[in-house]
Amino acid sequence: KAGVTQTPRYLIKTRGQQVTLSCSPISGHRSVSWYQQTPGQGLQFLFEYFSETQRNKGNFPGRFSGRQFSNSRSEMNVSTLELGDSALYLCASTRGAGEETQYFGPGTRLLVL
Amino acid sequence: GENVEQHPSTLSVQEGDSAVIKCTYSDSASNYFPWYKQELGKRPQLIIDIRSNVGEKKDQRIAVTLNKTAKHFSLHITETQPEDSAVYFCAAKWGANNLFFGTGTRLTVIP
């Protein structure tokens, strides 16, 4: 079974731009969670989507948004990029129906200049 | 919401020695506690997890213990090897809530 995939793997943007990241979960998984990882900050939870609905949300500004499609693929968007948004963005999938084990994708490394 | 604290932030051990990483959580409703290992440049990978109806779980050289009364759980790695060097994250959740992660422990195993 294919694992969680994320595209693109690397991205360079400038301040003020917007970016869209994509995550394809493991086949049959209906929940996708997004995390921001920066040195010293660990894994900061952004939001979780389950069956196309946002189920949980972390403490990030409204510039960070996401959505999930009917095939469970998910996208996250960051508008008006700031230098501090430079990070590794990880997504993780679970079956969602009470299944707790999260499987992570390889991440998208975003650099904002 | 849940708050997970993890200690120590860095840990160095000699090859063959044991390593222990401890986490505390704040929400007594939490009932699922996974541990993830993240090697440099790679994705976090689940190495072991425990649920609140179990006090200890072992998988070869790795074990996790849970004390629900004190609201803490620990990762134990015995007979450490250089390939155990990585960042380890603990986490906690309950129900349909999201996972709350600790800030990570960088383990270095010195050959």
mmCIF file of C-alpha atoms in Angstrom:
data_model
loop_
_atom_site.group_PDB
_atom_site.id
_atom_site.type_symbol
_atom_site.label_atom_id
_atom_site.label_comp_id
_atom_site.label_asym_id
_atom_site.label_seq_id
_atom_site.Cartn_x
_atom_site.Cartn_y
_atom_site.Cartn_z
ATOM 1 C CA LYS A 1 0.000 0.000 0.000
ATOM 2 C CA ALA A 2 1.430 3.392 -0.953
ATOM 3 C CA GLY A 3 2.282 5.735 1.888
ATOM 4 C CA VAL A 4 1.317 9.349 2.432
ATOM 5 C CA THR A 5 2.650 11.601 -0.301
ATOM 6 C CA GLN A 6 3.128 15.353 -0.349
ATOM 7 C CA THR A 7 3.806 17.766 -3.182
ATOM 8 C CA PRO A 8 5.832 19.735 -3.786
ATOM 9 C CA ARG A 9 8.740 18.595 -1.643
ATOM 10 C CA TYR A 10 10.519 21.958 -1.717
ATOM 11 C CA LEU A 11 9.261 25.441 -2.335
ATOM 12 C CA ILE A 12 10.770 28.914 -2.294
ATOM 13 C CA LYS A 13 8.475 31.918 -2.090
ATOM 14 C CA THR A 14 8.802 35.592 -1.268
ATOM 15 C CA ARG A 15 7.016 37.562 1.414
ATOM 16 C CA GLY A 16 3.464 38.470 0.537
ATOM 17 C CA GLN A 17 2.947 35.584 -1.858
ATOM 18 C CA GLN A 18 0.616 32.690 -1.242
ATOM 19 C CA VAL A 19 1.290 28.979 -1.443
ATOM 20 C CA THR A 20 -0.729 25.783 -1.745
ATOM 21 C CA LEU A 21 0.559 22.441 -0.508
ATOM 22 C CA SER A 22 -0.961 19.072 -1.321
ATOM 23 C CA CYS A 23 -1.251 15.845 0.646
ATOM 24 C CA SER A 24 -2.489 12.470 -0.584
ATOM 25 C CA PRO A 25 -3.322 10.090 2.271
ATOM 26 C CA ILE A 26 -2.975 6.347 2.374
ATOM 27 C CA SER A 27 -5.746 4.670 0.401
ATOM 28 C CA GLY A 28 -8.787 4.177 2.627
ATOM 29 C CA HIS A 29 -7.737 6.864 5.109
ATOM 30 C CA ARG A 30 -10.316 9.593 5.571
ATOM 31 C CA SER A 31 -8.549 11.891 8.030
ATOM 32 C CA VAL A 32 -5.698 14.239 7.172
ATOM 33 C CA SER A 33 -3.900 16.385 9.735
ATOM 34 C CA TRP A 34 -1.417 19.158 9.005
ATOM 35 C CA TYR A 35 1.549 20.205 11.139
ATOM 36 C CA GLN A 36 4.170 22.914 10.993
ATOM 37 C CA GLN A 37 7.630 21.869 12.155
ATOM 38 C CA THR A 38 10.337 24.408 12.935
ATOM 39 C CA PRO A 39 13.623 23.925 14.822
ATOM 40 C CA GLY A 40 12.970 24.074 18.532
ATOM 41 C CA GLN A 41 9.175 24.235 18.151
ATOM 42 C CA GLY A 42 8.399 20.613 17.573
ATOM 43 C CA LEU A 43 5.232 19.704 15.737
ATOM 44 C CA GLN A 44 2.625 22.441 15.827
ATOM 45 C CA PHE A 45 -0.865 21.273 14.893
ATOM 46 C CA LEU A 46 -2.580 23.318 12.171
ATOM 47 C CA PHE A 47 -5.841 21.533 11.443
ATOM 48 C CA GLU A 48 -7.444 18.185 10.720
ATOM 49 C CA TYR A 49 -9.924 17.270 8.016
ATOM 50 C CA PHE A 50 -12.201 14.277 8.114
ATOM 51 C CA SER A 51 -14.656 13.441 5.339
ATOM 52 C CA GLU A 52 -14.217 16.901 3.791
ATOM 53 C CA THR A 53 -14.975 18.721 7.060
ATOM 54 C CA GLN A 54 -12.546 20.481 9.364
ATOM 55 C CA ARG A 55 -12.738 18.504 12.594
ATOM 56 C CA ASN A 56 -10.022 20.135 14.682
ATOM 57 C CA LYS A 57 -8.111 23.386 14.450
ATOM 58 C CA GLY A 58 -4.908 24.603 16.061
ATOM 59 C CA ASN A 59 -3.894 28.116 17.070
ATOM 60 C CA PHE A 60 -2.729 29.530 13.776
ATOM 61 C CA PRO A 61 -3.873 32.775 12.139
ATOM 62 C CA GLY A 62 -6.523 32.805 9.444
ATOM 63 C CA ARG A 63 -3.822 33.079 6.777
ATOM 64 C CA PHE A 64 -3.533 29.313 7.146
ATOM 65 C CA SER A 65 -6.442 27.418 5.646
ATOM 66 C CA GLY A 66 -7.137 24.017 4.270
ATOM 67 C CA ARG A 67 -9.635 21.819 2.559
ATOM 68 C CA GLN A 68 -10.255 18.201 1.758
ATOM 69 C CA PHE A 69 -11.662 16.691 -1.373
ATOM 70 C CA SER A 70 -14.029 13.768 -1.805
ATOM 71 C CA ASN A 71 -11.078 11.442 -2.535
ATOM 72 C CA SER A 72 -9.581 12.468 0.853
ATOM 73 C CA ARG A 73 -6.718 14.383 -0.704
ATOM 74 C CA SER A 74 -6.094 17.585 1.203
ATOM 75 C CA GLU A 75 -4.577 20.946 0.463
ATOM 76 C CA MET A 76 -3.401 23.663 2.756
ATOM 77 C CA ASN A 77 -2.995 27.258 1.724
ATOM 78 C CA VAL A 78 -0.973 30.029 3.299
ATOM 79 C CA SER A 79 -1.721 33.539 2.132
ATOM 80 C CA THR A 80 0.390 36.674 2.561
ATOM 81 C CA LEU A 81 3.508 34.703 3.437
ATOM 82 C CA GLU A 82 5.786 35.934 6.209
ATOM 83 C CA LEU A 83 9.430 35.070 6.855
ATOM 84 C CA GLY A 84 8.339 33.146 9.964
ATOM 85 C CA ASP A 85 6.290 30.765 7.827
ATOM 86 C CA SER A 86 9.508 29.101 6.678
ATOM 87 C CA ALA A 87 9.168 25.560 7.982
ATOM 88 C CA LEU A 88 8.652 21.923 7.171
ATOM 89 C CA TYR A 89 4.940 21.250 6.651
ATOM 90 C CA LEU A 90 3.928 17.703 7.401
ATOM 91 C CA CYS A 91 0.652 15.999 6.819
ATOM 92 C CA ALA A 92 -0.455 12.759 8.426
ATOM 93 C CA SER A 93 -3.336 10.441 7.672
ATOM 94 C CA THR A 94 -5.437 8.027 9.692
ATOM 95 C CA ARG A 95 -8.442 5.921 8.881
ATOM 96 C CA GLY A 96 -10.357 8.428 10.982
ATOM 97 C CA ALA A 97 -13.117 6.232 12.350
ATOM 98 C CA GLY A 98 -11.662 5.807 15.825
ATOM 99 C CA GLU A 99 -8.334 4.668 14.381
ATOM 100 C CA GLU A 100 -5.657 6.736 16.038
ATOM 101 C CA THR A 101 -2.364 5.781 14.417
ATOM 102 C CA GLN A 102 -1.101 8.645 12.272
ATOM 103 C CA TYR A 103 1.158 8.030 9.290
ATOM 104 C CA PHE A 104 3.218 10.989 8.185
ATOM 105 C CA GLY A 105 4.153 12.143 4.727
ATOM 106 C CA PRO A 106 7.705 13.266 3.846
ATOM 107 C CA GLY A 107 6.805 16.921 4.221
ATOM 108 C CA THR A 108 7.086 20.054 2.128
ATOM 109 C CA ARG A 109 9.954 22.340 3.022
ATOM 110 C CA LEU A 110 8.911 25.956 2.504
ATOM 111 C CA LEU A 111 11.418 28.773 2.451
ATOM 112 C CA VAL A 112 10.095 32.323 2.488
ATOM 113 C CA LEU A 113 12.548 35.011 1.380
ATOM 114 C CA GLY B 1 -6.779 21.824 25.660
ATOM 115 C CA GLU B 2 -4.147 19.189 26.259
ATOM 116 C CA ASN B 3 -0.574 20.216 27.093
ATOM 117 C CA VAL B 4 2.293 17.733 26.761
ATOM 118 C CA GLU B 5 5.688 18.410 28.291
ATOM 119 C CA GLN B 6 8.710 16.339 27.336
ATOM 120 C CA HIS B 7 12.085 15.977 29.045
ATOM 121 C CA PRO B 8 14.961 16.064 28.489
ATOM 122 C CA SER B 9 15.309 18.111 25.317
ATOM 123 C CA THR B 10 18.672 16.488 24.574
ATOM 124 C CA LEU B 11 20.113 13.191 25.763
ATOM 125 C CA SER B 12 23.490 11.607 25.085
ATOM 126 C CA VAL B 13 24.232 8.014 26.016
ATOM 127 C CA GLN B 14 27.010 5.542 25.373
ATOM 128 C CA GLU B 15 26.253 2.738 22.986
ATOM 129 C CA GLY B 16 24.795 -0.186 24.931
ATOM 130 C CA ASP B 17 23.407 1.979 27.725
ATOM 131 C CA SER B 18 19.710 2.660 28.299
ATOM 132 C CA ALA B 19 17.855 5.867 27.460
ATOM 133 C CA VAL B 20 14.710 7.153 29.144
ATOM 134 C CA ILE B 21 12.504 9.999 27.896
ATOM 135 C CA LYS B 22 9.632 11.273 30.009
ATOM 136 C CA CYS B 23 6.420 13.084 29.138
ATOM 137 C CA THR B 24 3.652 14.538 31.241
ATOM 138 C CA TYR B 25 0.187 15.501 30.067
ATOM 139 C CA SER B 26 -2.502 17.713 31.502
ATOM 140 C CA ASP B 27 -5.848 16.300 30.309
ATOM 141 C CA SER B 28 -6.900 13.290 32.384
ATOM 142 C CA ALA B 29 -9.239 12.256 29.538
ATOM 143 C CA SER B 30 -6.283 11.444 27.259
ATOM 144 C CA ASN B 31 -6.183 7.740 26.549
ATOM 145 C CA TYR B 32 -3.809 7.258 23.610
ATOM 146 C CA PHE B 33 -0.068 7.894 23.848
ATOM 147 C CA PRO B 34 2.155 7.288 20.803
ATOM 148 C CA TRP B 35 5.881 7.795 20.416
ATOM 149 C CA TYR B 36 7.423 8.894 17.128
ATOM 150 C CA LYS B 37 11.030 8.744 15.958
ATOM 151 C CA GLN B 38 12.288 11.265 13.426
ATOM 152 C CA GLU B 39 15.677 10.721 11.873
ATOM 153 C CA LEU B 40 17.465 13.650 10.288
ATOM 154 C CA GLY B 41 15.713 14.732 7.091
ATOM 155 C CA LYS B 42 13.024 12.080 7.377
ATOM 156 C CA ARG B 43 9.388 11.912 8.382
ATOM 157 C CA PRO B 44 8.269 11.023 11.916
ATOM 158 C CA GLN B 45 7.586 7.317 12.249
ATOM 159 C CA LEU B 46 5.512 5.624 14.926
ATOM 160 C CA ILE B 47 7.689 3.320 17.011
ATOM 161 C CA ILE B 48 5.335 2.325 19.810
ATOM 162 C CA ASP B 49 2.047 3.407 21.351
ATOM 163 C CA ILE B 50 0.061 2.649 24.474
ATOM 164 C CA ARG B 51 -3.550 3.003 25.466
ATOM 165 C CA SER B 52 -4.821 3.882 28.904
ATOM 166 C CA ASN B 53 -6.049 0.401 29.710
ATOM 167 C CA VAL B 54 -2.438 -0.830 29.654
ATOM 168 C CA GLY B 55 0.372 0.126 32.043
ATOM 169 C CA GLU B 56 3.340 -1.079 30.017
ATOM 170 C CA LYS B 57 4.077 -2.243 26.514
ATOM 171 C CA LYS B 58 7.302 -3.681 25.090
ATOM 172 C CA ASP B 59 8.593 -4.234 21.592
ATOM 173 C CA GLN B 60 12.090 -5.712 21.548
ATOM 174 C CA ARG B 61 14.435 -3.008 22.914
ATOM 175 C CA ILE B 62 11.695 -0.394 23.257
ATOM 176 C CA ALA B 63 9.164 -0.103 26.053
ATOM 177 C CA VAL B 64 6.640 2.488 27.134
ATOM 178 C CA THR B 65 5.178 2.837 30.615
ATOM 179 C CA LEU B 66 2.091 4.796 31.563
ATOM 180 C CA ASN B 67 1.049 6.150 34.957
ATOM 181 C CA LYS B 68 -2.472 7.519 34.558
ATOM 182 C CA THR B 69 -2.709 8.692 38.152
ATOM 183 C CA ALA B 70 0.384 10.849 37.825
ATOM 184 C CA LYS B 71 -0.385 11.676 34.175
ATOM 185 C CA HIS B 72 2.994 10.748 32.826
ATOM 186 C CA PHE B 73 4.417 8.213 30.411
ATOM 187 C CA SER B 74 7.954 7.267 29.495
ATOM 188 C CA LEU B 75 9.903 5.725 26.640
ATOM 189 C CA HIS B 76 12.656 3.285 27.526
ATOM 190 C CA ILE B 77 15.270 2.164 25.014
ATOM 191 C CA THR B 78 17.659 -0.556 26.164
ATOM 192 C CA GLU B 79 20.980 -1.587 24.635
ATOM 193 C CA THR B 80 21.104 1.591 22.568
ATOM 194 C CA GLN B 81 22.718 1.520 19.150
ATOM 195 C CA PRO B 82 24.001 4.365 16.933
ATOM 196 C CA GLU B 83 20.951 3.967 14.676
ATOM 197 C CA ASP B 84 18.760 4.938 17.643
ATOM 198 C CA SER B 85 20.127 8.474 17.296
ATOM 199 C CA ALA B 86 17.165 10.657 16.296
ATOM 200 C CA VAL B 87 14.583 13.062 17.665
ATOM 201 C CA TYR B 88 11.821 11.367 19.623
ATOM 202 C CA PHE B 89 8.366 12.884 20.112
ATOM 203 C CA CYS B 90 5.689 11.849 22.555
ATOM 204 C CA ALA B 91 2.028 12.716 22.039
ATOM 205 C CA ALA B 92 -1.364 12.370 23.699
ATOM 206 C CA LYS B 93 -5.008 12.511 22.652
ATOM 207 C CA TRP B 94 -8.488 11.313 23.441
ATOM 208 C CA GLY B 95 -11.501 10.671 21.280
ATOM 209 C CA ALA B 96 -11.668 12.523 17.984
ATOM 210 C CA ASN B 97 -9.352 15.268 19.199
ATOM 211 C CA ASN B 98 -6.065 15.912 17.480
ATOM 212 C CA LEU B 99 -2.730 14.620 18.753
ATOM 213 C CA PHE B 100 -0.837 16.983 21.029
ATOM 214 C CA PHE B 101 2.915 16.570 20.687
ATOM 215 C CA GLY B 102 5.753 17.191 23.091
ATOM 216 C CA THR B 103 8.633 19.384 21.959
ATOM 217 C CA GLY B 104 10.939 16.466 21.213
ATOM 218 C CA THR B 105 14.100 14.880 22.611
ATOM 219 C CA ARG B 106 17.270 14.712 20.555
ATOM 220 C CA LEU B 107 18.937 11.403 21.434
ATOM 221 C CA THR B 108 22.572 10.886 20.519
ATOM 222 C CA VAL B 109 24.102 7.445 20.952
ATOM 223 C CA ILE B 110 27.889 7.672 21.174
ATOM 224 C CA PRO B 111 29.700 4.663 19.662
#
